[in-house]
Tab-separated table of C-alpha atoms (C1' of nucleotides) in Angstrom:
chain	number	residue	atom	x	y	z
F	897	MET	CA	0.122	0.108	-0.056
F	898	THR	CA	3.094	2.198	0.390
F	899	PHE	CA	4.350	3.309	-3.017
F	900	THR	CA	7.883	4.601	-3.686
F	901	ALA	CA	8.705	7.153	-6.114
F	902	LYS	CA	9.072	4.665	-8.887
F	903	GLY	CA	5.766	3.022	-8.039
F	904	LEU	CA	3.894	6.539	-8.039
F	905	ALA	CA	5.444	7.267	-11.250
F	906	THR	CA	4.019	4.242	-12.701
F	907	ARG	CA	0.754	5.074	-11.367
F	908	ASN	CA	0.798	8.444	-12.939
F	909	ARG	CA	1.992	7.143	-16.229
F	910	ILE	CA	-1.130	4.895	-15.861
F	911	ILE	CA	-3.438	7.390	-15.336
F	912	GLU	CA	-2.079	10.039	-17.898
F	913	GLY	CA	-1.669	7.336	-20.580
F	914	ALA	CA	-5.110	6.154	-20.177
F	915	ALA	CA	-6.421	9.784	-20.386
F	916	THR	CA	-4.561	10.769	-23.209
F	917	HIS	CA	-5.875	7.601	-25.233
F	918	LEU	CA	-9.331	8.125	-23.920
F	919	ARG	CA	-9.442	11.423	-25.312
F	920	SER	CA	-8.549	10.509	-28.985
F	921	ASP	CA	-10.058	7.208	-29.266
F	922	GLU	CA	-13.805	5.922	-29.146
F	923	PRO	CA	-13.984	5.528	-25.243
F	924	GLY	CA	-17.383	3.371	-25.397
F	925	THR	CA	-15.447	0.263	-24.532
F	926	VAL	CA	-12.401	0.715	-22.574
F	927	THR	CA	-10.727	-2.707	-21.541
F	928	LEU	CA	-8.240	-3.044	-19.034
F	929	ASP	CA	-6.105	-4.673	-21.744
F	930	ASP	CA	-6.271	-1.469	-23.709
F	931	VAL	CA	-4.928	0.493	-21.001
F	932	ARG	CA	-2.162	-2.231	-20.536
F	933	ALA	CA	-1.014	-1.662	-24.155
F	934	TRP	CA	-1.368	2.073	-23.850
F	935	THR	CA	0.774	2.204	-20.991
F	936	GLY	CA	3.154	-0.794	-21.361
F	937	THR	CA	1.957	-2.196	-17.765
F	938	SER	CA	1.007	-5.647	-16.736
F	939	LYS	CA	-2.178	-6.667	-15.415
F	940	SER	CA	-0.599	-7.022	-11.821
F	941	GLN	CA	0.445	-3.518	-11.955
F	942	LEU	CA	-3.124	-1.982	-12.779
F	943	PHE	CA	-4.471	-3.973	-9.745
F	944	HIS	CA	-1.443	-3.268	-7.386
F	945	TYR	CA	-1.959	0.532	-8.165
F	946	PHE	CA	-5.772	0.469	-8.376
F	947	PRO	CA	-6.967	-2.082	-6.051
F	948	GLY	CA	-10.409	-1.335	-6.809
F	949	GLY	CA	-10.029	-2.397	-10.325
F	950	LYS	CA	-11.221	-0.726	-13.442
F	951	GLU	CA	-13.669	1.498	-11.653
F	952	GLU	CA	-10.981	2.914	-9.412
F	953	LEU	CA	-8.911	3.505	-12.362
F	954	LEU	CA	-11.532	5.217	-14.384
F	955	LEU	CA	-12.380	7.404	-11.354
F	956	GLU	CA	-8.841	8.723	-11.115
F	957	VAL	CA	-8.889	9.530	-15.008
F	958	ALA	CA	-11.851	11.274	-14.332
F	959	ARG	CA	-10.777	13.191	-11.362
F	960	TYR	CA	-7.490	14.054	-13.614
F	961	GLU	CA	-9.758	15.111	-16.629
F	962	ALA	CA	-11.897	17.361	-14.363
F	963	ASP	CA	-8.787	19.080	-13.237
F	964	ARG	CA	-7.735	19.765	-16.736
F	965	VAL	CA	-11.005	21.132	-17.533
F	966	LEU	CA	-10.471	23.979	-15.121
F	967	GLU	CA	-6.859	24.298	-15.748
F	968	ASP	CA	-7.751	24.928	-19.545
F	969	GLN	CA	-9.793	27.966	-18.822
F	970	GLN	CA	-7.008	29.712	-16.588
F	971	PRO	CA	-5.997	32.340	-16.178
F	972	HIS	CA	-9.183	33.842	-17.365
F	973	LEU	CA	-11.384	32.120	-15.235
F	974	ALA	CA	-9.653	33.083	-12.295
F	975	ALA	CA	-9.881	36.855	-12.889
F	976	LEU	CA	-13.263	37.774	-14.515
F	977	ASP	CA	-12.705	41.544	-13.637
F	978	SER	CA	-13.332	43.392	-16.784
F	979	TRP	CA	-15.343	42.754	-19.775
F	980	ALA	CA	-12.194	42.110	-21.930
F	981	SER	CA	-11.460	39.279	-19.356
F	982	TRP	CA	-15.035	37.926	-20.031
F	983	ASP	CA	-14.466	37.945	-23.466
F	984	ARG	CA	-11.316	36.235	-23.334
F	985	TRP	CA	-12.609	33.575	-21.093
F	986	GLN	CA	-15.485	32.957	-23.634
F	987	GLY	CA	-12.848	32.630	-26.462
F	988	ALA	CA	-10.930	30.203	-24.399
F	989	VAL	CA	-13.869	27.798	-23.560
F	990	ILE	CA	-15.181	27.798	-27.148
F	991	ALA	CA	-11.728	27.232	-28.594
F	992	ARG	CA	-11.155	24.521	-26.314
F	993	TYR	CA	-14.373	22.859	-27.124
F	994	ARG	CA	-14.123	23.497	-30.799
F	995	ALA	CA	-10.879	21.735	-30.665
F	996	GLN	CA	-12.343	18.923	-28.630
F	997	GLY	CA	-15.026	18.396	-31.315
F	998	ALA	CA	-17.688	15.969	-30.373
F	999	ARG	CA	-15.430	14.277	-28.084
F	1000	CYS	CA	-15.935	15.103	-24.380
F	1001	PRO	CA	-13.674	12.832	-22.514
F	1002	LEU	CA	-15.168	13.415	-19.299
F	1003	ALA	CA	-18.659	13.006	-20.191
F	1004	SER	CA	-17.587	9.578	-21.793
F	1005	LEU	CA	-15.803	8.439	-18.760
F	1006	MET	CA	-18.735	9.322	-16.447
F	1007	SER	CA	-20.940	7.314	-18.436
F	1008	GLN	CA	-18.631	4.308	-18.120
F	1009	VAL	CA	-18.318	4.608	-13.969
F	1010	ASP	CA	-20.935	2.816	-12.298
F	1011	SER	CA	-20.016	3.675	-8.826
F	1012	VAL	CA	-22.718	6.355	-9.006
F	1013	ALA	CA	-21.565	7.770	-5.521
F	1014	GLY	CA	-17.893	8.258	-6.885
F	1015	ALA	CA	-18.793	9.605	-10.381
F	1016	SER	CA	-21.422	12.020	-9.680
F	1017	GLN	CA	-19.372	13.313	-6.705
F	1018	VAL	CA	-16.407	14.064	-9.305
F	1019	ALA	CA	-18.882	16.017	-11.355
F	1020	THR	CA	-20.552	17.783	-9.036
F	1021	SER	CA	-17.132	18.808	-7.368
F	1022	LEU	CA	-16.018	20.071	-10.871
F	1023	LEU	CA	-19.386	21.908	-11.327
F	1024	ASN	CA	-19.380	23.640	-7.959
F	1025	ARG	CA	-15.599	24.905	-8.550
F	1026	TRP	CA	-16.603	25.979	-11.960
F	1027	GLN	CA	-19.409	27.990	-10.744
F	1028	GLU	CA	-17.604	29.584	-7.716
F	1029	TYR	CA	-15.183	30.902	-10.183
F	1030	VAL	CA	-18.070	32.497	-12.252
F	1031	ARG	CA	-19.929	33.667	-9.353
F	1032	GLN	CA	-16.860	35.379	-7.858
F	1033	GLY	CA	-16.434	37.248	-11.317
F	1034	ILE	CA	-19.980	38.413	-11.273
F	1035	THR	CA	-19.464	39.619	-7.542
F	1036	THR	CA	-16.147	41.708	-8.553
F	1037	MET	CA	-18.058	43.226	-11.566
F	1038	GLN	CA	-20.674	44.222	-9.272
F	1039	ALA	CA	-18.511	45.737	-6.914
F	1040	GLN	CA	-16.875	47.582	-9.797
F	1041	GLY	CA	-20.354	49.116	-10.867
F	1042	ASP	CA	-20.246	46.974	-14.188
F	1043	ILE	CA	-22.970	44.704	-13.289
F	1044	ASP	CA	-26.246	45.599	-11.611
F	1045	PRO	CA	-25.847	44.900	-8.139
F	1046	GLU	CA	-29.514	43.576	-7.815
F	1047	LEU	CA	-28.583	40.470	-9.855
F	1048	ASN	CA	-28.411	37.484	-8.072
F	1049	ALA	CA	-24.709	36.551	-8.409
F	1050	GLN	CA	-25.094	32.895	-7.091
F	1051	ARG	CA	-27.993	32.149	-9.265
F	1052	THR	CA	-26.700	33.631	-12.332
F	1053	ALA	CA	-23.551	31.742	-12.188
F	1054	ALA	CA	-25.660	28.699	-11.957
F	1055	ALA	CA	-27.170	29.638	-15.048
F	1056	PHE	CA	-23.699	30.071	-16.834
F	1057	ILE	CA	-22.490	26.668	-15.715
F	1058	ALA	CA	-25.932	25.071	-16.998
F	1059	GLY	CA	-25.738	27.061	-20.211
F	1060	ILE	CA	-22.139	26.075	-20.883
F	1061	GLN	CA	-22.734	22.393	-19.948
F	1062	GLY	CA	-25.764	22.367	-22.354
F	1063	GLY	CA	-23.636	23.825	-25.125
F	1064	VAL	CA	-21.320	21.278	-24.798
F	1065	THR	CA	-23.665	18.545	-24.757
F	1066	VAL	CA	-25.390	19.817	-27.964
F	1067	LEU	CA	-21.926	19.864	-29.254
F	1068	ARG	CA	-21.323	16.323	-28.491
F	1069	SER	CA	-24.458	15.246	-30.702
F	1070	THR	CA	-23.998	17.609	-33.581
F	1071	GLY	CA	-20.170	18.377	-33.524
F	1072	ASP	CA	-21.267	22.072	-33.956
F	1073	THR	CA	-20.470	24.781	-31.476
F	1074	ALA	CA	-23.354	27.066	-32.644
F	1075	HIS	CA	-25.442	26.351	-29.653
F	1076	LEU	CA	-22.543	27.048	-27.334
F	1077	GLU	CA	-21.766	30.296	-28.632
F	1078	ALA	CA	-25.466	31.033	-28.991
F	1079	ILE	CA	-25.977	30.539	-25.075
F	1080	PHE	CA	-22.579	32.014	-24.157
F	1081	ASP	CA	-23.368	35.255	-25.946
F	1082	LEU	CA	-26.662	35.553	-24.589
F	1083	LEU	CA	-25.584	35.032	-21.047
F	1084	THR	CA	-22.897	37.868	-21.239
F	1085	SER	CA	-25.365	39.833	-23.207
F	1086	TYR	CA	-27.514	39.416	-20.132
F	1087	LEU	CA	-25.058	40.283	-17.823
F	1088	ARG	CA	-23.919	43.509	-19.450
F	1089	ALA	CA	-27.617	44.757	-19.667
F	1090	PRO	CA	-28.284	47.658	-17.247
F	1091	GLU	CA	-31.494	46.308	-15.869
F	1092	HIS	CA	-32.562	42.552	-14.821
F	1093	LYS	CA	-36.239	42.966	-13.883
F	1094	ARG	CA	-37.851	39.798	-13.789
F	1095	ALA	CA	-41.367	40.288	-15.350
F	1096	ALA	CA	-44.390	39.002	-13.494
V	460	MET	CA	-39.139	-9.626	-42.967
V	461	THR	CA	-42.707	-9.040	-43.534
V	462	PHE	CA	-44.545	-8.864	-39.890
V	463	THR	CA	-48.009	-9.662	-39.282
V	464	ALA	CA	-50.229	-7.824	-36.950
V	465	LYS	CA	-49.177	-10.060	-34.053
V	466	GLY	CA	-45.714	-9.692	-34.800
V	467	LEU	CA	-45.874	-6.030	-34.814
V	468	ALA	CA	-47.485	-6.292	-31.438
V	469	THR	CA	-44.635	-8.309	-30.062
V	470	ARG	CA	-42.097	-5.899	-31.408
V	471	ASN	CA	-43.851	-2.736	-29.967
V	472	ARG	CA	-44.223	-4.864	-26.580
V	473	ILE	CA	-40.402	-5.285	-26.651
V	474	ILE	CA	-39.826	-1.611	-27.339
V	475	GLU	CA	-42.238	-0.230	-24.839
V	476	GLY	CA	-41.220	-2.873	-22.330
V	477	ALA	CA	-37.622	-2.356	-22.597
V	478	ALA	CA	-38.198	1.536	-22.344
V	479	THR	CA	-40.415	1.486	-19.246
V	480	HIS	CA	-37.833	-0.577	-17.356
V	481	LEU	CA	-34.882	1.307	-18.533
V	482	ARG	CA	-36.583	4.426	-17.119
V	483	SER	CA	-36.833	3.116	-13.702
V	484	ASP	CA	-33.916	0.807	-13.292
V	485	GLU	CA	-30.238	1.627	-13.722
V	486	PRO	CA	-29.526	1.172	-17.249
V	487	GLY	CA	-25.963	1.122	-16.984
V	488	THR	CA	-25.662	-2.516	-17.940
V	489	VAL	CA	-28.835	-3.715	-19.991
V	490	THR	CA	-28.462	-7.208	-21.408
V	491	LEU	CA	-30.828	-8.809	-23.802
V	492	ASP	CA	-31.576	-11.736	-21.130
V	493	ASP	CA	-32.900	-8.314	-19.181
V	494	VAL	CA	-35.058	-7.273	-21.826
V	495	ARG	CA	-36.397	-10.998	-22.434
V	496	ALA	CA	-37.313	-11.291	-18.902
V	497	TRP	CA	-38.996	-7.684	-18.915
V	498	THR	CA	-41.010	-8.692	-22.141
V	499	GLY	CA	-41.644	-12.179	-21.943
V	500	THR	CA	-39.802	-12.959	-25.087
V	501	SER	CA	-37.261	-15.175	-26.102
V	502	LYS	CA	-33.693	-14.946	-27.539
V	503	SER	CA	-34.917	-15.889	-31.081
V	504	GLN	CA	-37.672	-13.213	-31.073
V	505	LEU	CA	-35.304	-10.468	-30.265
V	506	PHE	CA	-33.404	-11.198	-33.117
V	507	HIS	CA	-36.153	-11.879	-35.410
V	508	TYR	CA	-37.726	-8.316	-34.685
V	509	PHE	CA	-34.447	-6.639	-34.505
V	510	PRO	CA	-31.961	-8.473	-36.804
V	511	GLY	CA	-29.324	-5.679	-36.003
V	512	GLY	CA	-29.102	-7.181	-32.321
V	513	LYS	CA	-28.859	-4.974	-29.414
V	514	GLU	CA	-27.762	-1.938	-30.921
V	515	GLU	CA	-31.029	-1.896	-33.159
V	516	LEU	CA	-33.219	-2.478	-30.303
V	517	LEU	CA	-31.491	0.117	-28.219
V	518	LEU	CA	-31.862	2.483	-30.966
V	519	GLU	CA	-35.413	1.853	-31.394
V	520	VAL	CA	-36.098	2.476	-27.762
V	521	ALA	CA	-34.045	5.695	-27.817
V	522	ARG	CA	-36.357	6.940	-30.903
V	523	TYR	CA	-39.240	6.001	-28.858
V	524	GLU	CA	-38.115	8.035	-25.830
V	525	ALA	CA	-37.302	10.937	-27.979
V	526	ASP	CA	-40.661	11.134	-29.226
V	527	ARG	CA	-41.736	11.136	-25.720
V	528	VAL	CA	-39.723	14.074	-24.617
V	529	LEU	CA	-41.704	16.326	-26.850
V	530	GLU	CA	-44.999	14.788	-26.111
V	531	ASP	CA	-44.340	15.325	-22.493
V	532	GLN	CA	-44.070	19.201	-23.317
V	533	GLN	CA	-47.362	19.306	-25.418
V	534	PRO	CA	-49.673	21.229	-25.658
V	535	HIS	CA	-47.650	24.094	-24.427
V	536	LEU	CA	-44.547	23.740	-26.750
V	537	ALA	CA	-46.815	23.866	-29.919
V	538	ALA	CA	-48.465	26.975	-28.821
V	539	LEU	CA	-45.931	29.493	-27.262
V	540	ASP	CA	-48.277	32.564	-28.208
V	541	SER	CA	-48.638	34.354	-24.869
V	542	TRP	CA	-46.217	34.957	-21.761
V	543	ALA	CA	-48.647	32.724	-19.823
V	544	SER	CA	-48.130	29.818	-22.487
V	545	TRP	CA	-44.375	30.345	-21.916
V	546	ASP	CA	-44.763	29.911	-18.219
V	547	ARG	CA	-46.826	26.779	-18.528
V	548	TRP	CA	-44.297	25.405	-20.578
V	549	GLN	CA	-41.562	26.174	-18.188
V	550	GLY	CA	-43.838	24.737	-15.498
V	551	ALA	CA	-43.993	21.607	-17.451
V	552	VAL	CA	-40.583	21.144	-18.397
V	553	ILE	CA	-39.408	21.543	-14.834
V	554	ALA	CA	-42.082	19.379	-13.554
V	555	ARG	CA	-41.109	16.727	-15.947
V	556	TYR	CA	-37.625	16.717	-15.001
V	557	ARG	CA	-38.083	16.847	-11.297
V	558	ALA	CA	-40.119	13.885	-11.315
V	559	GLN	CA	-37.552	12.330	-13.460
V	560	GLY	CA	-34.915	13.216	-10.986
V	561	ALA	CA	-31.367	12.281	-11.712
V	562	ARG	CA	-32.359	9.604	-14.342
V	563	CYS	CA	-32.583	10.730	-17.958
V	564	PRO	CA	-33.433	7.540	-19.848
V	565	LEU	CA	-32.415	9.250	-23.113
V	566	ALA	CA	-28.880	10.266	-22.095
V	567	SER	CA	-28.398	6.807	-20.547
V	568	LEU	CA	-29.425	5.136	-23.775
V	569	MET	CA	-27.363	7.113	-25.823
V	570	SER	CA	-24.277	6.480	-23.960
V	571	GLN	CA	-24.941	2.642	-24.787
V	572	VAL	CA	-25.356	3.003	-28.386
V	573	ASP	CA	-22.127	2.559	-30.356
V	574	SER	CA	-23.479	3.084	-33.745
V	575	VAL	CA	-22.555	6.609	-33.493
V	576	ALA	CA	-24.106	7.551	-36.579
V	577	GLY	CA	-27.411	6.288	-35.637
V	578	ALA	CA	-27.224	7.693	-32.045
V	579	SER	CA	-26.231	10.992	-32.723
V	580	GLN	CA	-28.903	11.290	-35.405
V	581	VAL	CA	-31.749	10.448	-32.918
V	582	ALA	CA	-30.326	13.141	-30.679
V	583	THR	CA	-29.905	15.751	-33.408
V	584	SER	CA	-33.253	15.180	-34.825
V	585	LEU	CA	-34.760	15.494	-31.277
V	586	LEU	CA	-32.891	18.889	-30.722
V	587	ASN	CA	-33.790	20.108	-34.172
V	588	ARG	CA	-37.659	19.702	-33.678
V	589	TRP	CA	-37.423	20.872	-30.177
V	590	GLN	CA	-35.640	24.147	-31.244
V	591	GLU	CA	-37.994	24.653	-34.029
V	592	TYR	CA	-40.939	24.620	-31.885
V	593	VAL	CA	-39.184	27.369	-29.548
V	594	ARG	CA	-38.175	29.386	-32.718
V	595	GLN	CA	-41.600	29.301	-33.798
V	596	GLY	CA	-42.769	30.489	-30.324
V	597	ILE	CA	-40.458	33.288	-30.620
V	598	THR	CA	-41.396	34.334	-34.201
V	599	THR	CA	-45.117	34.448	-32.983
V	600	MET	CA	-44.361	36.661	-29.924
V	601	GLN	CA	-42.393	38.893	-32.166
V	602	ALA	CA	-45.264	39.262	-34.822
V	603	GLN	CA	-47.469	40.155	-31.876
V	604	GLY	CA	-45.245	42.689	-30.728
V	605	ASP	CA	-44.327	40.913	-27.324
V	606	ILE	CA	-40.481	40.391	-28.276
V	607	ASP	CA	-38.096	42.741	-29.846
V	608	PRO	CA	-38.288	42.009	-33.559
V	609	GLU	CA	-34.481	42.658	-33.730
V	610	LEU	CA	-33.860	39.542	-31.792
V	611	ASN	CA	-32.479	36.453	-33.879
V	612	ALA	CA	-35.017	33.933	-33.236
V	613	GLN	CA	-33.156	31.247	-34.662
V	614	ARG	CA	-30.219	31.934	-32.563
V	615	THR	CA	-32.284	32.392	-29.510
V	616	ALA	CA	-34.127	29.282	-30.044
V	617	ALA	CA	-30.671	27.379	-30.038
V	618	ALA	CA	-29.624	29.122	-26.694
V	619	PHE	CA	-32.758	27.946	-25.316
V	620	ILE	CA	-32.049	24.401	-26.237
V	621	ALA	CA	-28.643	24.441	-25.003
V	622	GLY	CA	-29.884	26.091	-21.935
V	623	ILE	CA	-32.471	23.396	-20.966
V	624	GLN	CA	-30.337	20.479	-21.946
V	625	GLY	CA	-27.460	21.992	-19.807
V	626	GLY	CA	-29.937	22.312	-16.743
V	627	VAL	CA	-31.005	18.549	-17.258
V	628	THR	CA	-27.240	17.626	-17.573
V	629	VAL	CA	-26.483	19.284	-14.381
V	630	LEU	CA	-29.581	17.557	-12.818
V	631	ARG	CA	-28.227	14.286	-13.769
V	632	SER	CA	-25.159	14.970	-11.774
V	633	THR	CA	-26.698	16.672	-8.854
V	634	GLY	CA	-30.421	15.734	-8.592
V	635	ASP	CA	-31.273	19.481	-8.052
V	636	THR	CA	-33.109	21.344	-10.477
V	637	ALA	CA	-31.933	24.487	-9.265
V	638	HIS	CA	-29.620	24.923	-12.323
V	639	LEU	CA	-32.376	24.087	-14.896
V	640	GLU	CA	-34.756	26.829	-12.987
V	641	ALA	CA	-31.925	29.298	-13.003
V	642	ILE	CA	-31.098	29.028	-16.686
V	643	PHE	CA	-34.885	28.950	-17.619
V	644	ASP	CA	-35.837	31.930	-15.544
V	645	LEU	CA	-32.440	33.909	-17.114
V	646	LEU	CA	-33.673	32.606	-20.662
V	647	THR	CA	-37.158	33.888	-20.534
V	648	SER	CA	-36.258	37.071	-18.507
V	649	TYR	CA	-34.184	37.821	-21.424
V	650	LEU	CA	-36.881	37.210	-23.888
V	651	ARG	CA	-39.037	39.854	-22.010
V	652	ALA	CA	-36.546	42.706	-21.943
V	653	PRO	CA	-37.373	45.248	-24.316
V	654	GLU	CA	-34.183	45.769	-25.816
V	655	HIS	CA	-31.440	43.189	-26.878
V	656	LYS	CA	-28.449	45.561	-27.703
V	657	ARG	CA	-25.292	43.401	-27.681
V	658	ALA	CA	-22.519	45.271	-26.158
V	659	ALA	CA	-19.516	45.782	-28.097
Q	1389	DT	C1'	-57.803	-29.688	-44.653
Q	1390	DA	C1'	-53.601	-28.597	-46.169
Q	1391	DC	C1'	-49.444	-25.933	-47.300
Q	1392	DA	C1'	-46.610	-21.830	-46.595
Q	1393	DA	C1'	-45.018	-18.293	-43.987
Q	1394	DA	C1'	-44.647	-16.322	-39.700
Q	1395	DT	C1'	-43.772	-16.898	-35.070
Q	1396	DT	C1'	-41.772	-18.526	-30.576
Q	1397	DG	C1'	-38.671	-21.434	-27.548
Q	1398	DG	C1'	-34.401	-22.249	-25.498
Q	1399	DA	C1'	-30.126	-25.027	-25.609
Q	1400	DC	C1'	-25.597	-23.947	-27.278
Q	1401	DT	C1'	-21.363	-21.617	-28.916
Q	1402	DT	C1'	-17.989	-18.182	-28.664
Q	1403	DG	C1'	-15.386	-14.508	-27.413
Q	1404	DC	C1'	-14.303	-11.287	-24.384
Q	1405	DT	C1'	-12.906	-9.246	-20.045
Q	1406	DG	C1'	-12.694	-8.450	-15.166
Q	1407	DG	C1'	-9.961	-10.291	-11.861
Q	1408	DT	C1'	-6.742	-13.858	-9.262
Q	1409	DC	C1'	-2.269	-15.830	-8.396
Q	1410	DC	C1'	2.443	-16.847	-7.925
Q	1411	DA	C1'	6.690	-16.252	-8.804
Q	1412	DA	C1'	10.661	-13.459	-10.390
Q	1413	DA	C1'	13.105	-9.152	-10.478
Q	1414	DA	C1'	14.185	-4.733	-8.633
Q	1415	DA	C1'	14.626	-1.524	-4.867
Q	1416	DT	C1'	15.521	-0.502	-0.158
Q	1417	DG	C1'	18.124	-0.410	4.133
Q	1418	DG	C1'	20.652	-1.774	7.697
D	167	DC	C1'	25.848	-8.457	1.600
D	168	DC	C1'	21.631	-9.912	3.494
D	169	DA	C1'	16.766	-9.596	4.245
D	170	DT	C1'	12.556	-7.469	3.343
D	171	DT	C1'	9.542	-5.116	0.606
D	172	DT	C1'	7.961	-3.229	-3.385
D	173	DT	C1'	7.221	-3.811	-8.201
D	174	DT	C1'	6.703	-6.374	-12.396
D	175	DG	C1'	5.440	-10.116	-15.632
D	176	DG	C1'	1.920	-12.940	-17.575
D	177	DA	C1'	-0.427	-17.173	-17.494
D	178	DC	C1'	-4.619	-18.605	-16.062
D	179	DC	C1'	-9.560	-18.452	-14.162
D	180	DA	C1'	-14.513	-17.886	-14.246
D	181	DG	C1'	-18.489	-15.768	-15.719
D	182	DC	C1'	-21.089	-13.149	-18.419
D	183	DA	C1'	-23.749	-11.776	-22.558
D	184	DA	C1'	-24.171	-11.301	-27.651
D	185	DG	C1'	-25.511	-14.122	-31.201
D	186	DT	C1'	-26.680	-18.587	-33.549
D	187	DC	C1'	-29.331	-22.593	-34.563
D	188	DC	C1'	-32.829	-25.570	-35.380
D	189	DA	C1'	-37.145	-27.446	-34.165
D	190	DA	C1'	-41.935	-26.680	-32.708
D	191	DT	C1'	-45.903	-24.312	-32.930
D	192	DT	C1'	-49.021	-20.957	-34.647
D	193	DT	C1'	-51.371	-18.255	-37.930
D	194	DG	C1'	-52.930	-17.147	-42.642
D	195	DT	C1'	-54.706	-18.584	-46.924
D	196	DA	C1'	-56.769	-20.937	-50.596
DNA sequence: TACAAATTGGACTTGCTGGTCCAAAAATGG
DNA sequence: CCATTTTTGGACCAGCAAGTCCAATTTGTA
């Protein structure tokens, strides 16, 4: 159970190697033998470093990918303090998913992990962290007088997350970023509007 | 290849039975033996009515479920011609997904169908039909002077679809409809705003 | 009734895949 | 240099699930 430096290196090689190939190949059916081939390891190594078997391994890969999702949006996401920075962030998100195309490594992964608890926890954690960045950005802009202070930052940030998520989901089916761009434009346009009265 | 009335009845029984159970149970791993048990059929019947095997069967179930998604939103979706009707529609959507909880039968199905072409076609078709209803609703409201005629109906409808889709996706992870409600409120609020200038 | 076409039952095959196990090789540390 | 622990290789096992096949039964039709 205690790993040496060499052991940890192997473990990481497995996670990163699996992630890389899962990103490019069709992840519909990943087998442990696939992972073995990709990472040049043996069956015993797989179970040595991931006693929980396939499920634990895929969960680790999911965690790894979830972190990448946020990293790819930095440094923009952490400093949404001007309209220009919001634009750069939007550009980065759309560029990322356009490059990724119809493949969403994380979504594919999630569908394969049965450990409902673990999988949904990874997803929820990612969404929460993501949303918190956006909420922080909205609050900052409100403090600067750029956004109507009446706006519910928390709820609007939630809408952003849902919108982006939906744009990506549609992208996965259609291979087109049009929906993602449409919702993103609408959301930022909403933010810039001077008033946010909710009609009755 | 030619089916009699009895044959068609059996075929439908298989599709509907599978759909029903897929909606309630965990659809992570559906086997043909499961379907057999649910529908009281034999292996030969499954392959008799779905020569393409499991994949064809699941694709038919997916089509069936896709139709239900739209049906569940009627009659509201087809007559978005007043703010009251938009509210009723929103209520119906949220009620549907709240009742469904974290389970999205369609999404689960899609993840199991490898026939990428067929699966994404079912999804894309659903999204297109859905979006067209919304676009029609926006256009109608514009004609009545309730929505700014400058608004791009097509693009805004696309944003609606993405937003709803994202709310549902988040719901699947968190089990909470908060995001869906947040984005839906934001979208309708956007529609009701008198002006839709896009800031530069 | 008789014949053809369809429907149905279910045993059987086949291949794959997660997981186990043991022994060998390499580190580690005193 | 020896003992102990970690790391690695890969053969092997067991179960499952998709798909095949043939025969029995029912249905439709003349």
